[in-house]
Short mmCIF file of C-alpha atoms and ligand atoms in Angstrom, two decimals:
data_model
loop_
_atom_site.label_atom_id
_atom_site.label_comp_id
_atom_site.label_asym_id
_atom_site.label_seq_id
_atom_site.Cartn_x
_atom_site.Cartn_y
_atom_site.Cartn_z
CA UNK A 806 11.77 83.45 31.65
CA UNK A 807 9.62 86.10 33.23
CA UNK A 808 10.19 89.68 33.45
CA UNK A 809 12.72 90.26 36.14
CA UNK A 810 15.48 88.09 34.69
CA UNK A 811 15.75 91.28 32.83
CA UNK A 812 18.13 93.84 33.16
CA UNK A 813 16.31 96.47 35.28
CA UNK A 814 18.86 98.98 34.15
CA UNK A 815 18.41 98.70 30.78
CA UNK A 816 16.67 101.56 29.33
CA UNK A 817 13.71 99.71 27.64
CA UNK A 818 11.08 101.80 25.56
CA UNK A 819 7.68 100.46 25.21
CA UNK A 820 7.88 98.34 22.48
CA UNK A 821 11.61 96.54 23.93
CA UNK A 822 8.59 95.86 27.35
CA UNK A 823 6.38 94.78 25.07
CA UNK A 824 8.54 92.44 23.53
CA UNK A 825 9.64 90.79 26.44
CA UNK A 826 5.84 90.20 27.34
CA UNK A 827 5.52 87.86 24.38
CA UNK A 828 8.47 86.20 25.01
CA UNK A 829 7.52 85.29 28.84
CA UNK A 830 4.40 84.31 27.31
CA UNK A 831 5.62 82.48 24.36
CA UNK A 832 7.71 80.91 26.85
CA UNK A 833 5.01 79.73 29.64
CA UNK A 834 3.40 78.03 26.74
CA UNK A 835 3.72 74.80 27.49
CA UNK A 836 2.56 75.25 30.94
CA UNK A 837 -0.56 77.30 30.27
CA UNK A 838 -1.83 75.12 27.78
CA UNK A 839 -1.33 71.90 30.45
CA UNK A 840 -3.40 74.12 32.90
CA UNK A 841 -6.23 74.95 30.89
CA UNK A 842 -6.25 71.25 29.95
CA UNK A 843 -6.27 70.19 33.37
CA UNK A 844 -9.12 72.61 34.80
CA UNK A 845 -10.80 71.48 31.23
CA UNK A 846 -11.06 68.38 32.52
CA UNK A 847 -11.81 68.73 36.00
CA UNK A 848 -14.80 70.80 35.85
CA UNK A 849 -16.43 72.45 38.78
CA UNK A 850 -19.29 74.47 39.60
CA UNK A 851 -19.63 77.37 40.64
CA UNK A 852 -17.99 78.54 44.19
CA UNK A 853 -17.00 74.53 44.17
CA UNK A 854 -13.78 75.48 41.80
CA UNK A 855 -11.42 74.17 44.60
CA UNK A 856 -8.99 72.52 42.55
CA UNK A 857 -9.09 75.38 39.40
CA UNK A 858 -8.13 77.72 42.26
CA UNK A 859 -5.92 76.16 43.68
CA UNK A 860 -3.95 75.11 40.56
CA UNK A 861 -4.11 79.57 39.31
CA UNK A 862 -3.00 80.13 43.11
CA UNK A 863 0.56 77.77 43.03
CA UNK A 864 1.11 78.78 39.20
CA UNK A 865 1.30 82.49 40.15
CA UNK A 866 3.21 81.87 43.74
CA UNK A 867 5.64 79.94 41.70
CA UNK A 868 6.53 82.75 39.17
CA UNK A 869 6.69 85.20 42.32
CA UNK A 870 3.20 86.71 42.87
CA UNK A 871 2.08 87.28 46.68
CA UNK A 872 -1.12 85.44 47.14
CA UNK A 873 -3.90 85.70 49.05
CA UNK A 874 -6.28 82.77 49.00
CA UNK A 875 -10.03 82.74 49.78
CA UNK A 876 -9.96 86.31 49.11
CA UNK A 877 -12.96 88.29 50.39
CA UNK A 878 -14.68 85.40 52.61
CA UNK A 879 -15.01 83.63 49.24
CA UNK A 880 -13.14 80.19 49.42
CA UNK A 881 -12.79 80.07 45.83
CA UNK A 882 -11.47 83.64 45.44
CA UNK A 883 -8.10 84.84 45.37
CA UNK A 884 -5.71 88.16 45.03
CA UNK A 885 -2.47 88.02 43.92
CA UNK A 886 -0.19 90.98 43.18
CA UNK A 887 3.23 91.77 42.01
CA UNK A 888 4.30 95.15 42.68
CA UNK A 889 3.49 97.36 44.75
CA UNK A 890 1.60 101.28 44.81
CA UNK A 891 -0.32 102.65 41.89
CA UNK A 892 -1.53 102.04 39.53
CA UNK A 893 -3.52 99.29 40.19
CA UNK A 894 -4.21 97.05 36.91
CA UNK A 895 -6.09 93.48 37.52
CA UNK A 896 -6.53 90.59 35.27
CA UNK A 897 -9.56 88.64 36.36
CA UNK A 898 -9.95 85.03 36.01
CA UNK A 899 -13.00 83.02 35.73
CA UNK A 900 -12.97 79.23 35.91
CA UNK A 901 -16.91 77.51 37.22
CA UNK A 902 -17.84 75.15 34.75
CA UNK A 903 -21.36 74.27 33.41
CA UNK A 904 -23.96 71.42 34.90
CA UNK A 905 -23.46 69.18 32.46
CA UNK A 906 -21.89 70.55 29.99
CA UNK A 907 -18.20 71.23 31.67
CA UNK A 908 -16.11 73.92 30.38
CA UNK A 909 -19.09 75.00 27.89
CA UNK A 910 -18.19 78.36 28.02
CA UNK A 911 -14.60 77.94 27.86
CA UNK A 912 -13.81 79.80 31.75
CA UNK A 913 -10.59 77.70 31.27
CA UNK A 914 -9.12 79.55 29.07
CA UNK A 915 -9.98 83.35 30.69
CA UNK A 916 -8.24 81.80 33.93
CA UNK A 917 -5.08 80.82 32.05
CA UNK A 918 -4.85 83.50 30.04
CA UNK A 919 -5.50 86.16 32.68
CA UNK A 920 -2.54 84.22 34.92
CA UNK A 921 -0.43 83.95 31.53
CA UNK A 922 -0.91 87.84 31.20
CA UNK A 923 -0.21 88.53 34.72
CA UNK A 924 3.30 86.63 34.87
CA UNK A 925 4.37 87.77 31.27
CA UNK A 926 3.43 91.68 32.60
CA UNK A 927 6.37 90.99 35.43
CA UNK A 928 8.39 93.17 33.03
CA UNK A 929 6.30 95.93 32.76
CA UNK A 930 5.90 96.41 36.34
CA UNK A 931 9.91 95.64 37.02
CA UNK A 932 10.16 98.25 34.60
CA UNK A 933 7.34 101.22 35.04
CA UNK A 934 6.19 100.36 38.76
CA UNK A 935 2.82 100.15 39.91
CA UNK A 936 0.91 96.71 40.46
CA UNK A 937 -0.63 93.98 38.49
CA UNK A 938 -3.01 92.21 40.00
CA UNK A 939 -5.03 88.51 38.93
CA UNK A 940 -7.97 88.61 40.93
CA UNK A 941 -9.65 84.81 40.81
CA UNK A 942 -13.34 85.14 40.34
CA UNK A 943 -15.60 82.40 40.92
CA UNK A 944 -19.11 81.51 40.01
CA UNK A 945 -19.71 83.32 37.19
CA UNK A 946 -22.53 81.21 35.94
CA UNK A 947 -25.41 82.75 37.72
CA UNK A 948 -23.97 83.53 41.11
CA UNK A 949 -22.30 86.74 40.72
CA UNK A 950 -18.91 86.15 42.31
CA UNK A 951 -17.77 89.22 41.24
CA UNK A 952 -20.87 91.39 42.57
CA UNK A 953 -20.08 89.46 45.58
CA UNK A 954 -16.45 90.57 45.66
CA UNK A 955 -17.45 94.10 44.38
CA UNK A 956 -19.80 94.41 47.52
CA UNK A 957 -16.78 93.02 49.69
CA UNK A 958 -14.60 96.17 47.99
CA UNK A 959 -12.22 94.20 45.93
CA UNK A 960 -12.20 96.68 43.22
CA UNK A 961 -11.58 99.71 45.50
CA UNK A 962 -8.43 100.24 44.97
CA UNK A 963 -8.09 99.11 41.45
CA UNK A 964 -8.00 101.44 38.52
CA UNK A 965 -8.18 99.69 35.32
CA UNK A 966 -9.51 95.92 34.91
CA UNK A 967 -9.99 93.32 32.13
CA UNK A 968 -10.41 89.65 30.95
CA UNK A 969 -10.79 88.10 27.65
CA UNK A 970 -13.92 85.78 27.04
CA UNK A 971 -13.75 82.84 24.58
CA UNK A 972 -16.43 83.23 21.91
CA UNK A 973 -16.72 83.42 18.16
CA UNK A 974 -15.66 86.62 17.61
CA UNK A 975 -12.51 88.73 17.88
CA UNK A 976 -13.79 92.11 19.38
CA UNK A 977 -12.62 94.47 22.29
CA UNK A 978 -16.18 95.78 23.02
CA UNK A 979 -18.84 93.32 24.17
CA UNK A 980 -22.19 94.34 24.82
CA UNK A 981 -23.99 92.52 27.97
CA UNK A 982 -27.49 92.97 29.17
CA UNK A 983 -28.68 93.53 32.61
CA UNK A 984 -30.02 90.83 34.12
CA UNK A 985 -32.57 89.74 37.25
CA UNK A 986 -33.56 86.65 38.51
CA UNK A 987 -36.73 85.88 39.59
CA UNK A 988 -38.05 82.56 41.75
CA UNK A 989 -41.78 82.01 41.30
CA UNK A 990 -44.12 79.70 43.14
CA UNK A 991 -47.91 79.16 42.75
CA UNK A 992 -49.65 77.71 45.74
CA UNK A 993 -52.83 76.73 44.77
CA UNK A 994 -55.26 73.26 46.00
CA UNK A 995 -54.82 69.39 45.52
CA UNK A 996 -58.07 67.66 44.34
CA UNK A 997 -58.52 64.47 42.28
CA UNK A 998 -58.39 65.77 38.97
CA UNK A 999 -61.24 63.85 37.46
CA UNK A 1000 -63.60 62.98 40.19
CA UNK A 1001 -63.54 66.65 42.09
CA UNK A 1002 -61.86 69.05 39.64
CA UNK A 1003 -64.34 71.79 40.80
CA UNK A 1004 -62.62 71.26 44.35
CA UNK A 1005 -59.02 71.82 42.70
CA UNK A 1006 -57.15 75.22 42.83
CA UNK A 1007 -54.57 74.78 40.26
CA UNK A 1008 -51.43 75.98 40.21
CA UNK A 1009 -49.93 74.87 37.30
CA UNK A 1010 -52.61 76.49 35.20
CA UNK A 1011 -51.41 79.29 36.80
CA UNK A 1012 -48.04 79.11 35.77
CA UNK A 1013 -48.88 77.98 32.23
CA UNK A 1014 -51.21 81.43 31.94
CA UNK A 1015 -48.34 83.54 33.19
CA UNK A 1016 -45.71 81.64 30.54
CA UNK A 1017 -48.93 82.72 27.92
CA UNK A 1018 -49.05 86.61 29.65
CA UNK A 1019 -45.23 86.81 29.03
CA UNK A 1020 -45.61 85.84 25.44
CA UNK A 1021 -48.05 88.50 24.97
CA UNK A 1022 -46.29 90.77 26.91
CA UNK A 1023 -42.87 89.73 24.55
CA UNK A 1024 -44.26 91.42 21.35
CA UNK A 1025 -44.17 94.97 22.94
CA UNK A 1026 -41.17 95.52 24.66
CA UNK A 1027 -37.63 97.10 23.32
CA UNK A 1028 -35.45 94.85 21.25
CA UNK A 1029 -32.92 92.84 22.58
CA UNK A 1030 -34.31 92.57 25.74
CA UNK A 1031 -35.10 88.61 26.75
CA UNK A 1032 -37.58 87.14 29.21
CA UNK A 1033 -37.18 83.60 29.53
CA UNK A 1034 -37.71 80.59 32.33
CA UNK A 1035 -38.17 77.28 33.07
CA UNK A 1036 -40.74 75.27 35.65
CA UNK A 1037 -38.94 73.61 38.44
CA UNK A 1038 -41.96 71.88 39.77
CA UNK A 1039 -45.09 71.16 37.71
CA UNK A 1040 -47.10 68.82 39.60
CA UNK A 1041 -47.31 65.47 41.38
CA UNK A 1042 -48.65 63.19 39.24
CA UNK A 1043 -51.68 63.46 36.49
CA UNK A 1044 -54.48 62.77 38.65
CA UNK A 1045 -53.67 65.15 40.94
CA UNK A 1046 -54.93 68.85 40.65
CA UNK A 1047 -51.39 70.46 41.25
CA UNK A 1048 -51.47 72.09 44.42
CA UNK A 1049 -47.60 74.05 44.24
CA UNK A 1050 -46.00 74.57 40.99
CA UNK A 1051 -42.58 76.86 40.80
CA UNK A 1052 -40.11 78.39 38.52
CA UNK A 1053 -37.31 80.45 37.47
CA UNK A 1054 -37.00 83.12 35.21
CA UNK A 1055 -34.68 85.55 33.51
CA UNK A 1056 -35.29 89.13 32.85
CA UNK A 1057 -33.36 90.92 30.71
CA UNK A 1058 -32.80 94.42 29.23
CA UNK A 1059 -29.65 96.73 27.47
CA UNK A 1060 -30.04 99.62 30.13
CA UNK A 1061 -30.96 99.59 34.24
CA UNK A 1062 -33.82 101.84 33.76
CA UNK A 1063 -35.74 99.91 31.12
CA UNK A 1064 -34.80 96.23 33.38
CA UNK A 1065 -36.59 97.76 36.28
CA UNK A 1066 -39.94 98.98 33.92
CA UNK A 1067 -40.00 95.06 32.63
CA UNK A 1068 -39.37 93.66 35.67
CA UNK A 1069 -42.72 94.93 36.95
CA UNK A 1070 -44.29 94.30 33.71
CA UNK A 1071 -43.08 90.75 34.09
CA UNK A 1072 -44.62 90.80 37.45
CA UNK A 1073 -47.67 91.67 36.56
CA UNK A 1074 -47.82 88.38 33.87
CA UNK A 1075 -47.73 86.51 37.14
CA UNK A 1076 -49.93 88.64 39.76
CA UNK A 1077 -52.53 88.47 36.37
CA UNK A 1078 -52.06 84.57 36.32
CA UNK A 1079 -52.77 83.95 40.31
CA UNK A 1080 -55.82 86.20 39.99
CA UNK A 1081 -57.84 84.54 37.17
CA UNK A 1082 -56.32 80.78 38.73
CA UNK A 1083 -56.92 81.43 42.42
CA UNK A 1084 -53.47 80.05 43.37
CA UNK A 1085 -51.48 82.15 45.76
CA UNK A 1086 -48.18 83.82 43.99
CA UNK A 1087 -45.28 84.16 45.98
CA UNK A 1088 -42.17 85.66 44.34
CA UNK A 1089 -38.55 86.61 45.22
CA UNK A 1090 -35.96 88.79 43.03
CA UNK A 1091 -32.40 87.53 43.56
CA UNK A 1092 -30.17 90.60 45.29
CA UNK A 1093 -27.62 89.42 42.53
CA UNK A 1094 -28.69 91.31 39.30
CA UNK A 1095 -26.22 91.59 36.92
CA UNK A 1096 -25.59 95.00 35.53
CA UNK A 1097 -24.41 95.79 31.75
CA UNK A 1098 -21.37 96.22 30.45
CA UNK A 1099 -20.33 100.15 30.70
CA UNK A 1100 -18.00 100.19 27.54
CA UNK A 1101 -14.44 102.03 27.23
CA UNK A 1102 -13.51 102.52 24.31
CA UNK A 1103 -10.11 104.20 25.12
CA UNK A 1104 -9.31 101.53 26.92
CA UNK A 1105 -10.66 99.07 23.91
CA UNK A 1106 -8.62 100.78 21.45
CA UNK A 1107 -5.28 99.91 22.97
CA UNK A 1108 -6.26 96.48 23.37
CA UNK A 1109 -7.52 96.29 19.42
CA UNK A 1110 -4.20 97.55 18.77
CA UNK A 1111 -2.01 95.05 20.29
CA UNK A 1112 -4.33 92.38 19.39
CA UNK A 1113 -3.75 93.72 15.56
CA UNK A 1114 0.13 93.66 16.26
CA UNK A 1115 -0.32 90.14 17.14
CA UNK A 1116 -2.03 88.76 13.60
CA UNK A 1117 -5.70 89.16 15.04
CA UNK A 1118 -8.25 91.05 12.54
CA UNK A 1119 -10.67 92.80 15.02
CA UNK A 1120 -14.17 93.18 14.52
CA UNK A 1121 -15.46 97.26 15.09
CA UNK A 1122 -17.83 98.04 17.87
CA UNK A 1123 -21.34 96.44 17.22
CA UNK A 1124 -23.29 97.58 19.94
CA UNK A 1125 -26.83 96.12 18.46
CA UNK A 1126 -24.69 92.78 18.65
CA UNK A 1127 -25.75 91.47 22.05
CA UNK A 1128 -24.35 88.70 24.41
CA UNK A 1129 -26.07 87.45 27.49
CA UNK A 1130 -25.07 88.79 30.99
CA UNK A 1131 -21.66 88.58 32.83
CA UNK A 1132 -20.79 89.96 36.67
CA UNK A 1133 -18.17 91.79 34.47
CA UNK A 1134 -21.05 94.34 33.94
CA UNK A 1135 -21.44 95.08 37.12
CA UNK A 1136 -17.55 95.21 37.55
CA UNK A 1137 -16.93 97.96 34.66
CA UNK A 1138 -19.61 100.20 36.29
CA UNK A 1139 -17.36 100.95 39.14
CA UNK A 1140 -13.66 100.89 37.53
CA UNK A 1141 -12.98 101.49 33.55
CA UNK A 1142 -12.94 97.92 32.24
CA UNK A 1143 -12.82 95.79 28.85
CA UNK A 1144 -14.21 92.33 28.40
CA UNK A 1145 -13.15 91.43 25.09
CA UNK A 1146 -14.10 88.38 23.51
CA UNK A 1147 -11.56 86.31 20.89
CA UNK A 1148 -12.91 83.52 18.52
CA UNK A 1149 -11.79 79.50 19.23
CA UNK A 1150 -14.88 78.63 17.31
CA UNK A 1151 -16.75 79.41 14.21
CA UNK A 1152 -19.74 81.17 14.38
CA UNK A 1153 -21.94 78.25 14.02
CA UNK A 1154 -20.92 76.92 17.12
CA UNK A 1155 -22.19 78.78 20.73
CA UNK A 1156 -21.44 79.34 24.08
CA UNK A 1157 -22.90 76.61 26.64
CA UNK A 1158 -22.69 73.85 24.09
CA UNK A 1159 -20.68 70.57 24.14
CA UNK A 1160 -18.92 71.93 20.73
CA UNK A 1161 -18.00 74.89 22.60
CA UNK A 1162 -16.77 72.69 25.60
CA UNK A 1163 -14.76 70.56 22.71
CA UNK A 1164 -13.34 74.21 20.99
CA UNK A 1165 -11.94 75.12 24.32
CA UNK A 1166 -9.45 72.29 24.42
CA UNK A 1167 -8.59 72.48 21.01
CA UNK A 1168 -5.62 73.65 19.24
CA UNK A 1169 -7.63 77.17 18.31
CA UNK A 1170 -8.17 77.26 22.11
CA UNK A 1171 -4.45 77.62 23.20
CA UNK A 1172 -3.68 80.02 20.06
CA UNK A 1173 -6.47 82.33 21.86
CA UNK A 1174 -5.23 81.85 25.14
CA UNK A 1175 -1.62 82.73 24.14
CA UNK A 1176 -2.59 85.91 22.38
CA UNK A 1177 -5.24 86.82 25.18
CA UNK A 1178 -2.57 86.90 27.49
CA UNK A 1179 -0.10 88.79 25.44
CA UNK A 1180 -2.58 90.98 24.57
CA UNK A 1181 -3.76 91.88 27.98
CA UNK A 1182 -0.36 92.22 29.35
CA UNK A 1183 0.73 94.32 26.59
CA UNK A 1184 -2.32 96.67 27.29
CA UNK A 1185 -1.23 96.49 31.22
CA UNK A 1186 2.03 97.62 30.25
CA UNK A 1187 0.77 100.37 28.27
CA UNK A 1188 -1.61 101.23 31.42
CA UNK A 1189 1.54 101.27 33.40
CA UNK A 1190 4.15 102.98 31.33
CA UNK A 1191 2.08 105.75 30.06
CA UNK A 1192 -0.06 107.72 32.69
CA UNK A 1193 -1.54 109.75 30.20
CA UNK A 1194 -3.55 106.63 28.43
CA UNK A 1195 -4.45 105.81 31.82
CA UNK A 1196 -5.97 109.28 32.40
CA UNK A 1197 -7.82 109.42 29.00
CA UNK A 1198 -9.63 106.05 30.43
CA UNK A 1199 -10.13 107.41 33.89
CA UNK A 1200 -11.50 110.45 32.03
CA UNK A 1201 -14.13 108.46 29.92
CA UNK A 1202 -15.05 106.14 32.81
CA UNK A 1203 -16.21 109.02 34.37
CA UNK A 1204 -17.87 111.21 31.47
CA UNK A 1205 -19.76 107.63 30.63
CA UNK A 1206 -21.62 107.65 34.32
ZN1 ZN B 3 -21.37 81.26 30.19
ZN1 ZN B 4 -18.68 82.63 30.27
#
């Protein structure tokens, strides 16, 4: 079924390869949609995606990839490659679920189609040489897996690099936003909160100013950019003057430069709020911030294309149309990659939502999957066959730094 059932010898052109690709893919069908059903329904969290892993692992050793499991120190990770030398092209999989809310942002069907792509792009590689990679990347949701595997030099050697997102939308160009994460805690002084208020420090208050500083603060920044957080700890009990009060928050901004300027703005809402409260801030930036999407268009265009040839109508760049952060950002700023998103849902309906959990299981959920994968392997191929498309993406990788 997969590529190298085919006669080597044969002297395919592009669109012969290309053909083939939709028939291995046509042809796992079955089997992809069973996986995605399965890791639908057995949702885990992020680096806790034993099974999900496990399952891409023995579907791609089975149709001949060499795999290496745990991949960069991460036990969820994995490599696996057919072919060998350059170029390098890698399909990345995502598959952490949601607390909650399961697959609510539909990671099931990036893994399966990234593995579907992979297998059905046997051909291309039997055909042109070079490598194709699937690179399993967990914890997407909030732990950066693939900032993690990006400091651990997975992407090193690896020249062009997508994955296709389930969303609303059929585009090739996604914007993301930078993101940081922030951890907040207000130490302030327990007192009974009738009887010896005056003896209280509180440090709720001085959370609930801070939440009031950032709302301010909210009208006069850039558009698109996002600030937004939740308290983790608000208190003991009513009576109580809260004596610790914590909290996590977002910050969020289209470009690295401007992220840094709110972040200290943001800051400030809090060193403002311990000041007038008396409550003692302490504060700690994650070292995972999420960077934004660097877009290729070259490499976009290719991938609009085949998605066209397939029956897709693609949406044109929007780059005012914003999503919320991926690790894929951080991923495309060191090798020339797409993160396209394809629609199992209408608009109505969004990410991290039980309808979205329910869309990713559904019969509009395979169709994407299937033409995801084709889609991506078709592009591979391209990538592969024709070094001179590969050197037009190198080329704007670089002129976009
Ligand atoms: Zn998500
Ligand atoms: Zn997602």
């Amino acid at each position: 079924m997969s590529g190298s059932k085919l006669d080597s010898k044969a002297d395919f052109n592009m669109e012969q390869v290309k053909a083939a690709v939709k028939q291995s893919v046509e042809a796992q069908r079955r089997e992809l949609e069973e996986l995605s059903l399965k890791i639908h329904k057995n949702p885990e969290l992020a680096m806790e995606e034993v099974k999900a892993s496990g399952w891409l692992c023995d579907y791609l050793e089975h149709y001949g990839f060499k795999v290496e499991r745990g991949f960069c120190q991460l036990p969820t990770a994995f490599r696996a490659s057919y072919g060998k030398g350059k170029p390098v092209i890698a399909f990345l999989a995502e598959y952490d679920a949601l607390p909650g809310l399961g697959h609510g942002c539909g990671h099931n069907i990036i893994a399966t189609s990234s593995v579907g792509a992979g297998v059905a792009g046997k051909v291309a590689v039997d055909r042109f040489g070079g490598c194709l990679q699937v690179m399993g990347t967990p914890a997407e949701e909030g732990m950066g897996g693939k900032i993690l595997l990006a400091q651990r030099g997975a992407f090193k050697n690896v020249d062009a690099t997508m994955l296709v997102h389930p969303g609303t939308r059929d585009t090739a160009l996604m914007q993301s936003l930078g993101c940081s994460i922030l951890d907040v805690e207000f130490w302030g002084k327990s007192a009974h909160a009738a009887s010896r208020p005056e003896q209280g420090i509180n440090a709720l208050e001085a959370m609930i100013m801070a939440f009031n500083a950032i709302n301010s603060l909210r009208q006069h920044i850039k558009d698109r950019c996002r600030i937004h957080g939740i308290i983790t700890d608000g208190g003991q009990a009513a009576n109580i003057v809260p004596a610790h009060c914590a909290g996590n928050f977002m910050v969020r901004a289209p470009d690295d430069v401007y992220l840094e300027d709110l972040k200290a703005r943001v800051l400030d809402c809090f060193k403002g709020a311990a000041l007038a409260s008396g409550a003692r801030l302490e504060y700690r930036w994650s070292d995972m911030t999420y960077a934004p999407i660097r877009a290729n268009l070259a490499l976009a265009e290719v991938f609009t294309r085949n998605m066209e040839s397939l029956g897709r109508r693609m949406e044109p760049y929007d780059p005012l149309k914003s999503m919320g952060s991926t690790d894929m950002g951080n991923v495309s700023q060191l090798v020339p990659a797409i993160h396209p998103s394809i629609a199992i849902a209408p608009t109505s309906i969004c990410n991290h939502s039980p309808e979205f959990a329910a869309a990713a299981a559904s019969e509009e959920g395979h169709q994407a999957l299937l033409i995801a994968a084709a889609a991506m392997s078709m592009t591979a191929a391209e990538l592969l066959g024709q070094p001179g498309l590969l050197a037009k993406v190198k080329e704007e990788f670089l002129q976009s730094s």
